[in-house]
Amino acid sequence: MTFRPLNDKVVIELLEEDEKTEAGIILPDTAKKRPQEGTVIAVGPGRLLNNGNRAPMTVQVGQRVVFSKYAGSEFEYEGKKYLILDEDQIYAIRER
């Protein structure tokens, strides 16, 4: 199955957080932080402007991005966690 977001929406596959600290302590689910980084797996066609044109998307499929901590809506599909959010909730593209 593929995702096809609408307008300026972006679907991100969340990166799993480590279950252990650097000291080796195993973290319970309640102590884990919500991920703020992920890989873009789908982008919409762009925001519709008042003149009828679409604004081009800044992010592309495959890029690793950093986004707002409380951005978007999280969902799970086939055991993987995803986030769908507006493009303007993405703060940076992580360069390799």
Tab-separated table of N, CA, C and O in Angstrom:
chain	number	residue	atom	x	y	z
A	1	MET	N	0.841	-1.184	0.000
A	1	MET	CA	0.000	0.000	0.000
A	1	MET	C	0.881	1.240	0.000
A	1	MET	O	1.884	1.292	0.693
A	2	THR	N	0.498	2.228	-0.750
A	2	THR	CA	1.218	3.487	-0.746
A	2	THR	C	0.312	4.580	-0.192
A	2	THR	O	-0.914	4.475	-0.266
A	3	PHE	N	0.931	5.611	0.334
A	3	PHE	CA	0.186	6.743	0.860
A	3	PHE	C	0.261	7.878	-0.152
A	3	PHE	O	1.302	8.120	-0.738
A	4	ARG	N	-0.832	8.561	-0.367
A	4	ARG	CA	-0.868	9.716	-1.249
A	4	ARG	C	-1.505	10.873	-0.486
A	4	ARG	O	-2.724	11.064	-0.499
A	5	PRO	N	-0.679	11.668	0.221
A	5	PRO	CA	-1.224	12.765	1.007
A	5	PRO	C	-1.803	13.870	0.132
A	5	PRO	O	-1.418	14.021	-1.034
A	6	LEU	N	-2.690	14.635	0.703
A	6	LEU	CA	-3.336	15.730	-0.008
A	6	LEU	C	-2.618	17.052	0.264
A	6	LEU	O	-2.000	17.236	1.315
A	7	ASN	N	-2.706	17.975	-0.680
A	7	ASN	CA	-2.181	19.340	-0.554
A	7	ASN	C	-0.760	19.384	-0.020
A	7	ASN	O	0.127	18.781	-0.585
A	8	ASP	N	-0.528	20.092	1.092
A	8	ASP	CA	0.836	20.251	1.622
A	8	ASP	C	1.115	19.293	2.777
A	8	ASP	O	1.927	19.577	3.645
A	9	LYS	N	0.462	18.142	2.774
A	9	LYS	CA	0.679	17.148	3.831
A	9	LYS	C	1.876	16.258	3.490
A	9	LYS	O	2.175	16.017	2.324
A	10	VAL	N	2.522	15.766	4.544
A	10	VAL	CA	3.698	14.911	4.408
A	10	VAL	C	3.507	13.699	5.319
A	10	VAL	O	3.082	13.855	6.466
A	11	VAL	N	3.799	12.501	4.827
A	11	VAL	CA	3.769	11.286	5.648
A	11	VAL	C	5.211	10.926	5.990
A	11	VAL	O	6.066	10.843	5.114
A	12	ILE	N	5.460	10.738	7.284
A	12	ILE	CA	6.802	10.449	7.786
A	12	ILE	C	6.782	9.136	8.550
A	12	ILE	O	5.892	8.899	9.363
A	13	GLU	N	7.768	8.281	8.255
A	13	GLU	CA	7.959	7.057	9.043
A	13	GLU	C	8.837	7.442	10.222
A	13	GLU	O	9.951	7.943	10.049
A	14	LEU	N	8.318	7.243	11.422
A	14	LEU	CA	9.043	7.649	12.622
A	14	LEU	C	10.221	6.735	12.900
A	14	LEU	O	10.143	5.526	12.697
A	15	LEU	N	11.309	7.322	13.349
A	15	LEU	CA	12.467	6.544	13.764
A	15	LEU	C	12.228	6.058	15.176
A	15	LEU	O	11.764	6.811	16.030
A	16	GLU	N	12.525	4.809	15.413
A	16	GLU	CA	12.325	4.236	16.738
A	16	GLU	C	13.376	4.773	17.704
A	16	GLU	O	14.551	4.859	17.367
A	17	GLU	N	12.931	5.119	18.886
A	17	GLU	CA	13.837	5.582	19.933
A	17	GLU	C	14.522	4.382	20.567
A	17	GLU	O	13.979	3.275	20.599
A	18	ASP	N	15.712	4.595	21.084
A	18	ASP	CA	16.427	3.529	21.781
A	18	ASP	C	15.655	3.122	23.025
A	18	ASP	O	15.059	3.953	23.700
A	19	GLU	N	15.675	1.827	23.313
A	19	GLU	CA	14.992	1.334	24.496
A	19	GLU	C	15.905	1.321	25.705
A	19	GLU	O	15.472	1.036	26.802
A	20	LYS	N	17.184	1.621	25.497
A	20	LYS	CA	18.151	1.672	26.587
A	20	LYS	C	18.849	3.019	26.582
A	20	LYS	O	19.053	3.617	25.536
A	21	THR	N	19.216	3.472	27.761
A	21	THR	CA	20.029	4.676	27.857
A	21	THR	C	21.476	4.298	27.573
A	21	THR	O	21.812	3.113	27.468
A	22	GLU	N	22.348	5.305	27.475
A	22	GLU	CA	23.757	5.016	27.246
A	22	GLU	C	24.366	4.231	28.404
A	22	GLU	O	25.335	3.504	28.237
A	23	ALA	N	23.785	4.378	29.586
A	23	ALA	CA	24.277	3.660	30.760
A	23	ALA	C	23.746	2.233	30.826
A	23	ALA	O	24.132	1.466	31.705
A	24	GLY	N	22.837	1.862	29.904
A	24	GLY	CA	22.329	0.497	29.864
A	24	GLY	C	21.007	0.297	30.573
A	24	GLY	O	20.529	-0.826	30.694
A	25	ILE	N	20.372	1.366	31.041
A	25	ILE	CA	19.080	1.256	31.720
A	25	ILE	C	17.984	1.113	30.665
A	25	ILE	O	17.918	1.891	29.719
A	26	ILE	N	17.127	0.103	30.833
A	26	ILE	CA	16.026	-0.125	29.901
A	26	ILE	C	14.877	0.804	30.263
A	26	ILE	O	14.429	0.838	31.410
A	27	LEU	N	14.394	1.553	29.272
A	27	LEU	CA	13.326	2.517	29.495
A	27	LEU	C	11.958	1.892	29.253
A	27	LEU	O	11.755	1.240	28.223
A	28	PRO	N	10.997	2.112	30.176
A	28	PRO	CA	9.630	1.660	29.904
A	28	PRO	C	8.995	2.588	28.866
A	28	PRO	O	9.472	3.699	28.631
A	29	ASP	N	7.912	2.141	28.250
A	29	ASP	CA	7.245	2.947	27.218
A	29	ASP	C	6.834	4.318	27.723
A	29	ASP	O	6.868	5.291	26.976
A	30	THR	N	6.438	4.419	28.973
A	30	THR	CA	5.991	5.697	29.518
A	30	THR	C	7.127	6.703	29.669
A	30	THR	O	6.879	7.898	29.741
A	31	ALA	N	8.362	6.260	29.712
A	31	ALA	CA	9.497	7.157	29.887
A	31	ALA	C	10.147	7.563	28.566
A	31	ALA	O	11.005	8.433	28.542
A	32	LYS	N	9.725	6.949	27.477
A	32	LYS	CA	10.325	7.264	26.185
A	32	LYS	C	9.809	8.607	25.670
A	32	LYS	O	8.650	8.953	25.865
A	33	LYS	N	10.675	9.322	24.994
A	33	LYS	CA	10.294	10.584	24.370
A	33	LYS	C	9.629	10.299	23.033
A	33	LYS	O	9.929	9.312	22.370
A	34	ARG	N	8.738	11.184	22.642
A	34	ARG	CA	8.112	11.062	21.325
A	34	ARG	C	9.163	11.419	20.274
A	34	ARG	O	9.849	12.421	20.401
A	35	PRO	N	9.304	10.614	19.239
A	35	PRO	CA	10.314	10.899	18.212
A	35	PRO	C	10.077	12.252	17.552
A	35	PRO	O	8.942	12.678	17.376
A	36	GLN	N	11.162	12.933	17.196
A	36	GLN	CA	11.090	14.201	16.491
A	36	GLN	C	11.843	14.127	15.168
A	36	GLN	O	12.135	15.148	14.565
A	37	GLU	N	12.136	12.903	14.747
A	37	GLU	CA	12.884	12.713	13.517
A	37	GLU	C	12.308	11.512	12.769
A	37	GLU	O	11.845	10.558	13.373
A	38	GLY	N	12.341	11.597	11.443
A	38	GLY	CA	11.829	10.493	10.650
A	38	GLY	C	12.201	10.632	9.194
A	38	GLY	O	12.855	11.596	8.786
A	39	THR	N	11.755	9.666	8.409
A	39	THR	CA	12.032	9.632	6.983
A	39	THR	C	10.748	9.910	6.214
A	39	THR	O	9.712	9.295	6.475
A	40	VAL	N	10.807	10.820	5.260
A	40	VAL	CA	9.648	11.173	4.444
A	40	VAL	C	9.353	10.009	3.494
A	40	VAL	O	10.229	9.566	2.767
A	41	ILE	N	8.122	9.490	3.540
A	41	ILE	CA	7.763	8.396	2.641
A	41	ILE	C	6.753	8.816	1.577
A	41	ILE	O	6.569	8.111	0.596
A	42	ALA	N	6.096	9.976	1.777
A	42	ALA	CA	5.151	10.477	0.771
A	42	ALA	C	4.919	11.966	0.987
A	42	ALA	O	4.897	12.429	2.125
A	43	VAL	N	4.751	12.696	-0.107
A	43	VAL	CA	4.432	14.127	-0.028
A	43	VAL	C	3.260	14.435	-0.937
A	43	VAL	O	3.062	13.776	-1.968
A	44	GLY	N	2.487	15.429	-0.548
A	44	GLY	CA	1.367	15.863	-1.369
A	44	GLY	C	1.840	16.738	-2.522
A	44	GLY	O	3.031	17.044	-2.644
A	45	PRO	N	0.915	17.186	-3.361
A	45	PRO	CA	1.282	17.997	-4.528
A	45	PRO	C	1.662	19.432	-4.187
A	45	PRO	O	2.216	20.141	-5.015
A	46	GLY	N	1.373	19.895	-2.999
A	46	GLY	CA	1.700	21.267	-2.601
A	46	GLY	C	0.451	22.045	-2.227
A	46	GLY	O	-0.665	21.692	-2.628
A	47	ARG	N	0.658	23.120	-1.456
A	47	ARG	CA	-0.458	23.950	-1.006
A	47	ARG	C	-1.052	24.704	-2.201
A	47	ARG	O	-0.333	25.200	-3.065
A	48	LEU	N	-2.370	24.786	-2.245
A	48	LEU	CA	-3.070	25.501	-3.302
A	48	LEU	C	-3.065	26.989	-2.969
A	48	LEU	O	-3.535	27.406	-1.906
A	49	LEU	N	-2.525	27.801	-3.867
A	49	LEU	CA	-2.438	29.242	-3.663
A	49	LEU	C	-3.713	29.931	-4.132
A	49	LEU	O	-4.526	29.341	-4.852
A	50	ASN	N	-3.902	31.186	-3.737
A	50	ASN	CA	-5.101	31.942	-4.108
A	50	ASN	C	-5.260	32.092	-5.620
A	50	ASN	O	-6.376	32.190	-6.115
A	51	ASN	N	-4.158	32.125	-6.354
A	51	ASN	CA	-4.237	32.298	-7.812
A	51	ASN	C	-4.498	30.979	-8.545
A	51	ASN	O	-4.508	30.939	-9.765
A	52	GLY	N	-4.665	29.873	-7.811
A	52	GLY	CA	-4.963	28.572	-8.416
A	52	GLY	C	-3.753	27.698	-8.664
A	52	GLY	O	-3.897	26.528	-8.983
A	53	ASN	N	-2.558	28.259	-8.544
A	53	ASN	CA	-1.331	27.468	-8.702
A	53	ASN	C	-1.008	26.739	-7.408
A	53	ASN	O	-1.565	27.038	-6.359
A	54	ARG	N	-0.081	25.795	-7.487
A	54	ARG	CA	0.354	25.076	-6.286
A	54	ARG	C	1.766	25.503	-5.930
A	54	ARG	O	2.633	25.626	-6.807
A	55	ALA	N	2.002	25.697	-4.642
A	55	ALA	CA	3.351	26.000	-4.151
A	55	ALA	C	4.140	24.694	-4.168
A	55	ALA	O	3.640	23.660	-3.722
A	56	PRO	N	5.366	24.710	-4.690
A	56	PRO	CA	6.149	23.468	-4.725
A	56	PRO	C	6.527	23.007	-3.315
A	56	PRO	O	6.739	23.820	-2.414
A	57	MET	N	6.608	21.705	-3.124
A	57	MET	CA	6.992	21.137	-1.834
A	57	MET	C	8.503	21.263	-1.652
A	57	MET	O	9.264	21.067	-2.600
A	58	THR	N	8.920	21.557	-0.438
A	58	THR	CA	10.337	21.704	-0.115
A	58	THR	C	10.982	20.357	0.156
A	58	THR	O	12.137	20.143	-0.181
A	59	VAL	N	10.238	19.446	0.784
A	59	VAL	CA	10.790	18.139	1.131
A	59	VAL	C	10.469	17.123	0.049
A	59	VAL	O	9.497	17.278	-0.696
A	60	GLN	N	11.300	16.080	-0.026
A	60	GLN	CA	11.117	15.030	-1.014
A	60	GLN	C	11.148	13.671	-0.327
A	60	GLN	O	11.703	13.528	0.762
A	61	VAL	N	10.582	12.684	-0.986
A	61	VAL	CA	10.561	11.315	-0.474
A	61	VAL	C	12.003	10.842	-0.258
A	61	VAL	O	12.873	11.077	-1.086
A	62	GLY	N	12.234	10.203	0.885
A	62	GLY	CA	13.548	9.654	1.202
A	62	GLY	C	14.391	10.551	2.096
A	62	GLY	O	15.384	10.099	2.668
A	63	GLN	N	14.024	11.819	2.229
A	63	GLN	CA	14.801	12.713	3.077
A	63	GLN	C	14.505	12.460	4.553
A	63	GLN	O	13.396	12.077	4.921
A	64	ARG	N	15.524	12.677	5.367
A	64	ARG	CA	15.368	12.550	6.810
A	64	ARG	C	15.112	13.946	7.361
A	64	ARG	O	15.846	14.881	7.048
A	65	VAL	N	14.056	14.108	8.149
A	65	VAL	CA	13.644	15.425	8.611
A	65	VAL	C	13.478	15.476	10.126
A	65	VAL	O	13.269	14.457	10.782
A	66	VAL	N	13.553	16.700	10.644
A	66	VAL	CA	13.295	16.979	12.055
A	66	VAL	C	12.034	17.833	12.091
A	66	VAL	O	11.898	18.778	11.313
A	67	PHE	N	11.105	17.497	12.987
A	67	PHE	CA	9.822	18.187	13.020
A	67	PHE	C	9.451	18.557	14.444
A	67	PHE	O	10.093	18.131	15.408
A	68	SER	N	8.413	19.343	14.578
A	68	SER	CA	7.924	19.807	15.866
A	68	SER	C	7.519	18.624	16.749
A	68	SER	O	6.976	17.638	16.268
A	69	LYS	N	7.779	18.754	18.028
A	69	LYS	CA	7.523	17.658	18.971
A	69	LYS	C	6.058	17.220	18.996
A	69	LYS	O	5.754	16.050	19.098
A	70	TYR	N	5.148	18.160	18.903
A	70	TYR	CA	3.720	17.829	18.988
A	70	TYR	C	3.007	18.001	17.658
A	70	TYR	O	1.810	18.219	17.599
A	71	ALA	N	3.739	17.878	16.562
A	71	ALA	CA	3.182	18.080	15.225
A	71	ALA	C	2.389	16.873	14.750
A	71	ALA	O	2.685	15.734	15.098
A	72	GLY	N	1.408	17.150	13.927
A	72	GLY	CA	0.715	16.115	13.170
A	72	GLY	C	-0.079	15.106	13.957
A	72	GLY	O	-0.318	15.247	15.145
A	73	SER	N	-0.487	14.076	13.244
A	73	SER	CA	-1.264	12.976	13.815
A	73	SER	C	-0.514	11.676	13.587
A	73	SER	O	-0.132	11.356	12.460
A	74	GLU	N	-0.339	10.936	14.661
A	74	GLU	CA	0.397	9.678	14.599
A	74	GLU	C	-0.576	8.548	14.288
A	74	GLU	O	-1.709	8.536	14.757
A	75	PHE	N	-0.134	7.591	13.458
A	75	PHE	CA	-0.933	6.398	13.205
A	75	PHE	C	-0.004	5.223	12.968
A	75	PHE	O	1.186	5.387	12.716
A	76	GLU	N	-0.553	4.033	13.082
A	76	GLU	CA	0.234	2.819	12.903
A	76	GLU	C	-0.357	2.016	11.749
A	76	GLU	O	-1.573	1.901	11.622
A	77	TYR	N	0.536	1.481	10.909
A	77	TYR	CA	0.102	0.659	9.790
A	77	TYR	C	1.081	-0.495	9.645
A	77	TYR	O	2.286	-0.280	9.518
A	78	GLU	N	0.576	-1.705	9.683
A	78	GLU	CA	1.373	-2.928	9.577
A	78	GLU	C	2.570	-2.923	10.531
A	78	GLU	O	3.687	-3.284	10.162
A	79	GLY	N	2.331	-2.490	11.753
A	79	GLY	CA	3.354	-2.530	12.800
A	79	GLY	C	4.360	-1.395	12.785
A	79	GLY	O	5.228	-1.333	13.649
A	80	LYS	N	4.269	-0.489	11.839
A	80	LYS	CA	5.183	0.655	11.793
A	80	LYS	C	4.434	1.923	12.179
A	80	LYS	O	3.249	2.065	11.875
A	81	LYS	N	5.153	2.844	12.814
A	81	LYS	CA	4.550	4.105	13.234
A	81	LYS	C	4.829	5.189	12.204
A	81	LYS	O	5.945	5.338	11.728
A	82	TYR	N	3.773	5.938	11.880
A	82	TYR	CA	3.847	7.011	10.911
A	82	TYR	C	3.261	8.277	11.510
A	82	TYR	O	2.495	8.236	12.474
A	83	LEU	N	3.596	9.389	10.875
A	83	LEU	CA	3.079	10.683	11.278
A	83	LEU	C	2.679	11.409	10.007
A	83	LEU	O	3.421	11.388	9.021
A	84	ILE	N	1.493	12.020	10.013
A	84	ILE	CA	1.099	12.854	8.888
A	84	ILE	C	0.977	14.276	9.416
A	84	ILE	O	0.379	14.509	10.467
A	85	LEU	N	1.646	15.194	8.718
A	85	LEU	CA	1.683	16.576	9.191
A	85	LEU	C	1.769	17.553	8.037
A	85	LEU	O	1.994	17.164	6.905
A	86	ASP	N	1.575	18.830	8.349
A	86	ASP	CA	1.731	19.890	7.354
A	86	ASP	C	3.209	20.133	7.118
A	86	ASP	O	4.026	20.013	8.037
A	87	GLU	N	3.554	20.509	5.903
A	87	GLU	CA	4.952	20.748	5.576
A	87	GLU	C	5.575	21.819	6.461
A	87	GLU	O	6.734	21.729	6.830
A	88	ASP	N	4.801	22.829	6.863
A	88	ASP	CA	5.376	23.903	7.679
A	88	ASP	C	5.669	23.485	9.126
A	88	ASP	O	6.239	24.253	9.886
A	89	GLN	N	5.312	22.261	9.505
A	89	GLN	CA	5.657	21.746	10.826
A	89	GLN	C	7.014	21.032	10.814
A	89	GLN	O	7.474	20.571	11.836
A	90	ILE	N	7.632	20.949	9.644
A	90	ILE	CA	8.971	20.372	9.527
A	90	ILE	C	9.968	21.508	9.689
A	90	ILE	O	9.867	22.533	9.019
A	91	TYR	N	10.921	21.333	10.604
A	91	TYR	CA	11.888	22.385	10.910
A	91	TYR	C	13.160	22.300	10.098
A	91	TYR	O	13.770	23.303	9.796
A	92	ALA	N	13.599	21.100	9.725
A	92	ALA	CA	14.879	20.962	9.037
A	92	ALA	C	14.942	19.652	8.269
A	92	ALA	O	14.285	18.673	8.625
A	93	ILE	N	15.764	19.682	7.219
A	93	ILE	CA	16.099	18.468	6.473
A	93	ILE	C	17.487	18.079	6.926
A	93	ILE	O	18.404	18.901	6.918
A	94	ARG	N	17.646	16.845	7.351
A	94	ARG	CA	18.931	16.397	7.861
A	94	ARG	C	19.807	15.935	6.690
A	94	ARG	O	19.452	15.016	5.965
A	95	GLU	N	20.929	16.618	6.522
A	95	GLU	CA	21.857	16.297	5.450
A	95	GLU	C	22.724	15.111	5.864
A	95	GLU	O	23.058	14.949	7.029
A	96	ARG	N	23.129	14.296	4.910
A	96	ARG	CA	23.971	13.136	5.222
A	96	ARG	C	25.412	13.501	5.207
A	96	ARG	O	25.915	14.284	4.530
